[in-house]
């Protein structure tokens, strides 16, 4: 099973022999050195609990569809060959990355999860989210979950070549602390804003297309939270080679 594969204590490349829909009864906790590769099949993680990448390194998730994720009830869940632990109720993110490094989320479609589509928190770094298609969601992507968790200053995240599509509202991404490179993404839909942040993150936006909605109050691409202009004017938010359409003002 997929759960058996991801908890192994050795490097493992997991592929799928046929198309399938997997409904997780509890969150899927992924061990170190794992690749989940959905190429060649239509693999959907849907209608159940989330994928969790917690305190591990070297994980690739590629070519799967994640949608309609619900909170898991918690309980005794195995996270390695030799360990099971008591887990509290999971949030219902699509993918939750917690205190982890060298993680690549690529060619994954995500929609309609109970919390965020992708959360990256608690000092995670060396994270790449690329070539993904994200739709039909409010709080899309959270990079850093707490204003008080200053350890997120080590966070380095690349958000590249993604399509932020229909039905999205905000947080594409929403950043705290750290360094975020937003490059060559296509933003075709949002209702509130595209890129936001607080706690002086460094955000470099390069080569993106931002198509503003026909909502006058949402024409601005960015949102700076919980700071007066005298403070956020000192933050490093830069735009280079971005295309702003339908009167969306630059960063």
XYZ file of C-alpha atoms in Angstrom:
251
model
C 0.000 0.000 0.000
C 0.978 3.656 -0.270
C 1.095 3.949 3.512
C 3.426 0.953 3.756
C 5.737 2.538 1.198
C 6.017 5.988 2.738
C 6.894 4.742 6.242
C 9.848 2.599 5.198
C 13.184 3.467 6.803
C 15.075 3.248 3.514
C 14.988 5.347 0.325
C 12.021 4.348 -1.836
C 10.579 5.453 -5.185
C 6.855 4.718 -5.179
C 5.051 4.305 -8.512
C 1.517 3.196 -9.375
C 0.566 0.310 -11.631
C -2.863 1.713 -12.473
C -5.125 4.695 -11.910
C -6.794 4.879 -8.519
C -8.548 7.079 -5.967
C -7.070 6.822 -2.469
C -9.179 7.937 0.487
C -6.954 8.211 3.524
C -8.643 7.388 6.822
C -5.810 9.130 8.680
C -3.091 11.547 7.608
C -0.330 9.966 5.539
C 2.950 10.640 7.384
C 5.875 10.437 4.947
C 9.303 9.250 6.085
C 12.724 10.458 4.845
C 13.994 9.805 1.311
C 10.698 9.096 -0.447
C 9.433 9.827 -3.949
C 5.709 9.502 -4.670
C 5.521 9.437 -8.471
C 2.106 9.396 -10.121
C 3.337 9.509 -13.714
C 1.626 7.042 -16.044
C -1.569 6.833 -13.994
C -4.371 9.053 -12.709
C -3.706 8.964 -8.972
C -6.074 10.940 -6.759
C -5.788 11.503 -3.021
C -9.337 12.615 -2.289
C -12.137 12.685 0.224
C -9.999 11.759 3.216
C -7.043 12.935 5.272
C -3.952 14.901 4.245
C -0.319 14.243 3.342
C 2.078 15.221 6.137
C 5.821 15.788 5.695
C 7.062 16.311 9.253
C 10.651 16.602 10.524
C 12.072 14.726 7.520
C 14.218 15.459 4.470
C 14.478 14.453 0.810
C 10.839 13.987 -0.212
C 9.415 14.377 -3.735
C 5.679 14.365 -4.479
C 5.042 14.347 -8.222
C 2.175 13.940 -10.630
C -0.799 13.293 -8.345
C -4.145 14.998 -7.763
C -5.089 16.078 -4.228
C -8.584 17.375 -3.563
C -11.471 17.497 -1.105
C -9.236 16.747 1.872
C -10.851 16.556 5.321
C -9.359 16.688 8.828
C -8.242 13.310 10.127
C -9.547 12.245 13.513
C -6.129 11.482 14.942
C -5.145 8.489 17.029
C -2.350 5.957 16.753
C -0.646 6.404 13.350
C 2.509 4.725 12.095
C 5.202 7.105 10.794
C 8.112 4.682 10.311
C 8.762 0.957 10.329
C 9.467 0.962 14.049
C 7.352 3.772 15.443
C 3.692 4.646 15.835
C 2.587 7.745 17.683
C -0.570 9.326 19.001
C -1.633 12.130 16.680
C -4.146 14.871 17.320
C -6.747 15.804 14.736
C -5.082 16.917 11.482
C -5.965 20.257 9.907
C -7.181 19.108 6.520
C -4.433 20.698 4.417
C -3.643 19.153 1.068
C 0.049 18.887 1.943
C 1.472 19.995 5.289
C 5.267 20.467 5.453
C 6.493 20.822 9.033
C 10.095 21.317 10.128
C 11.398 19.593 6.989
C 14.015 20.272 4.312
C 14.784 19.399 0.694
C 11.154 18.889 -0.293
C 9.911 19.124 -3.901
C 6.208 19.329 -4.784
C 5.966 19.120 -8.584
C 3.175 18.659 -11.143
C 0.560 18.261 -8.416
C -2.988 19.575 -8.743
C -4.723 20.711 -5.561
C -8.252 21.915 -4.860
C -10.915 22.196 -2.167
C -9.151 21.260 1.058
C -10.523 22.005 4.519
C -7.591 24.226 5.542
C -4.770 25.242 3.173
C -3.733 23.607 -0.074
C -0.049 23.681 0.960
C 1.336 24.778 4.339
C 5.086 25.151 4.985
C 5.809 25.826 8.654
C 8.071 25.406 11.701
C 11.462 26.121 10.188
C 11.060 24.186 6.957
C 13.574 25.177 4.280
C 14.862 24.211 0.827
C 11.278 23.778 -0.390
C 10.289 23.931 -4.073
C 6.685 24.052 -5.278
C 6.645 23.914 -9.076
C 4.441 23.179 -12.082
C 1.354 22.776 -9.903
C -2.253 23.659 -10.747
C -4.176 25.177 -7.847
C -7.914 25.909 -7.996
C -11.113 26.410 -5.994
C -9.766 27.414 -2.612
C -9.571 30.330 -0.176
C -6.297 30.107 1.813
C -4.047 28.676 -0.881
C -0.438 28.527 0.354
C 0.916 29.466 3.786
C 4.658 29.870 4.344
C 5.135 30.380 8.069
C 2.145 30.043 10.396
C 3.013 32.164 13.433
C 4.220 35.714 13.964
C 6.066 34.526 17.081
C 7.965 31.654 15.429
C 11.094 33.551 14.431
C 12.887 30.319 13.495
C 11.109 30.647 10.149
C 13.770 33.224 9.257
C 15.782 30.273 7.866
C 12.974 29.386 5.464
C 13.862 29.367 1.759
C 11.016 28.524 -0.613
C 10.807 28.614 -4.409
C 7.339 28.901 -5.988
C 7.848 28.416 -9.732
C 5.923 27.661 -12.936
C 2.586 27.165 -11.173
C -0.883 28.107 -12.403
C -2.986 29.834 -9.775
C -6.354 29.288 -11.393
C -10.096 29.601 -11.048
C -11.831 29.954 -7.718
C -8.829 31.078 -5.667
C -9.136 33.866 -3.101
C -5.815 34.701 -1.381
C -2.394 33.517 -0.095
C -0.516 32.654 -3.287
C 1.581 32.557 -1.108
C 1.197 34.285 2.277
C 4.651 34.557 3.894
C 6.166 35.162 7.319
C 9.902 35.695 7.745
C 12.253 33.803 5.427
C 13.098 34.164 1.739
C 10.563 33.386 -0.977
C 11.321 33.364 -4.709
C 8.127 33.598 -6.766
C 9.105 33.017 -10.386
C 7.357 32.397 -13.727
C 3.914 31.685 -12.281
C 0.611 32.438 -14.001
C -1.928 34.180 -11.771
C -5.245 34.186 -13.601
C -7.674 34.380 -10.665
C -7.875 35.861 -7.182
C -10.558 37.630 -5.163
C -8.624 39.370 -2.344
C -4.925 39.477 -3.299
C -2.205 37.276 -4.791
C 0.975 37.555 -2.672
C 0.902 38.606 0.972
C 3.013 38.635 4.080
C 3.925 39.903 7.509
C 6.995 39.851 9.757
C 9.374 41.244 7.109
C 9.728 38.318 4.683
C 11.951 38.770 1.643
C 9.887 38.201 -1.504
C 11.423 38.299 -4.987
C 8.843 38.173 -7.791
C 10.269 37.505 -11.256
C 8.642 36.831 -14.600
C 5.122 36.231 -13.290
C 1.883 37.165 -15.027
C -0.637 38.778 -12.687
C -4.116 39.188 -14.183
C -6.124 41.273 -11.724
C -9.812 40.491 -11.169
C -12.627 42.816 -12.191
C -13.108 43.689 -8.518
C -11.895 47.214 -7.902
C -10.897 46.505 -4.293
C -8.740 43.541 -5.364
C -6.683 45.140 -8.130
C -3.560 45.251 -5.973
C -1.350 42.183 -6.281
C 0.136 42.312 -2.778
C -1.062 42.602 0.801
C 1.175 43.598 3.711
C -0.429 42.517 6.980
C -0.173 43.963 10.482
C 2.342 46.697 9.674
C 2.188 50.417 9.008
C 3.765 51.816 5.819
C 6.698 53.152 7.831
C 7.526 49.560 8.757
C 6.681 47.583 5.626
C 8.462 50.079 3.399
C 11.687 48.646 4.849
C 10.835 45.093 3.801
C 12.467 43.629 0.694
C 9.681 42.918 -1.795
C 10.977 43.218 -5.349
C 9.446 42.777 -8.792
C 11.509 42.058 -11.892
C 10.093 41.299 -15.321
C 6.548 40.724 -14.055
C 3.558 41.302 -16.328
C 0.661 43.152 -14.702
C -2.660 42.900 -16.554
C -6.023 44.604 -16.035
C -4.528 47.492 -14.067
C -2.938 45.481 -11.302
C -0.327 47.840 -9.807
C 3.256 46.604 -9.408
C 4.726 45.361 -6.124
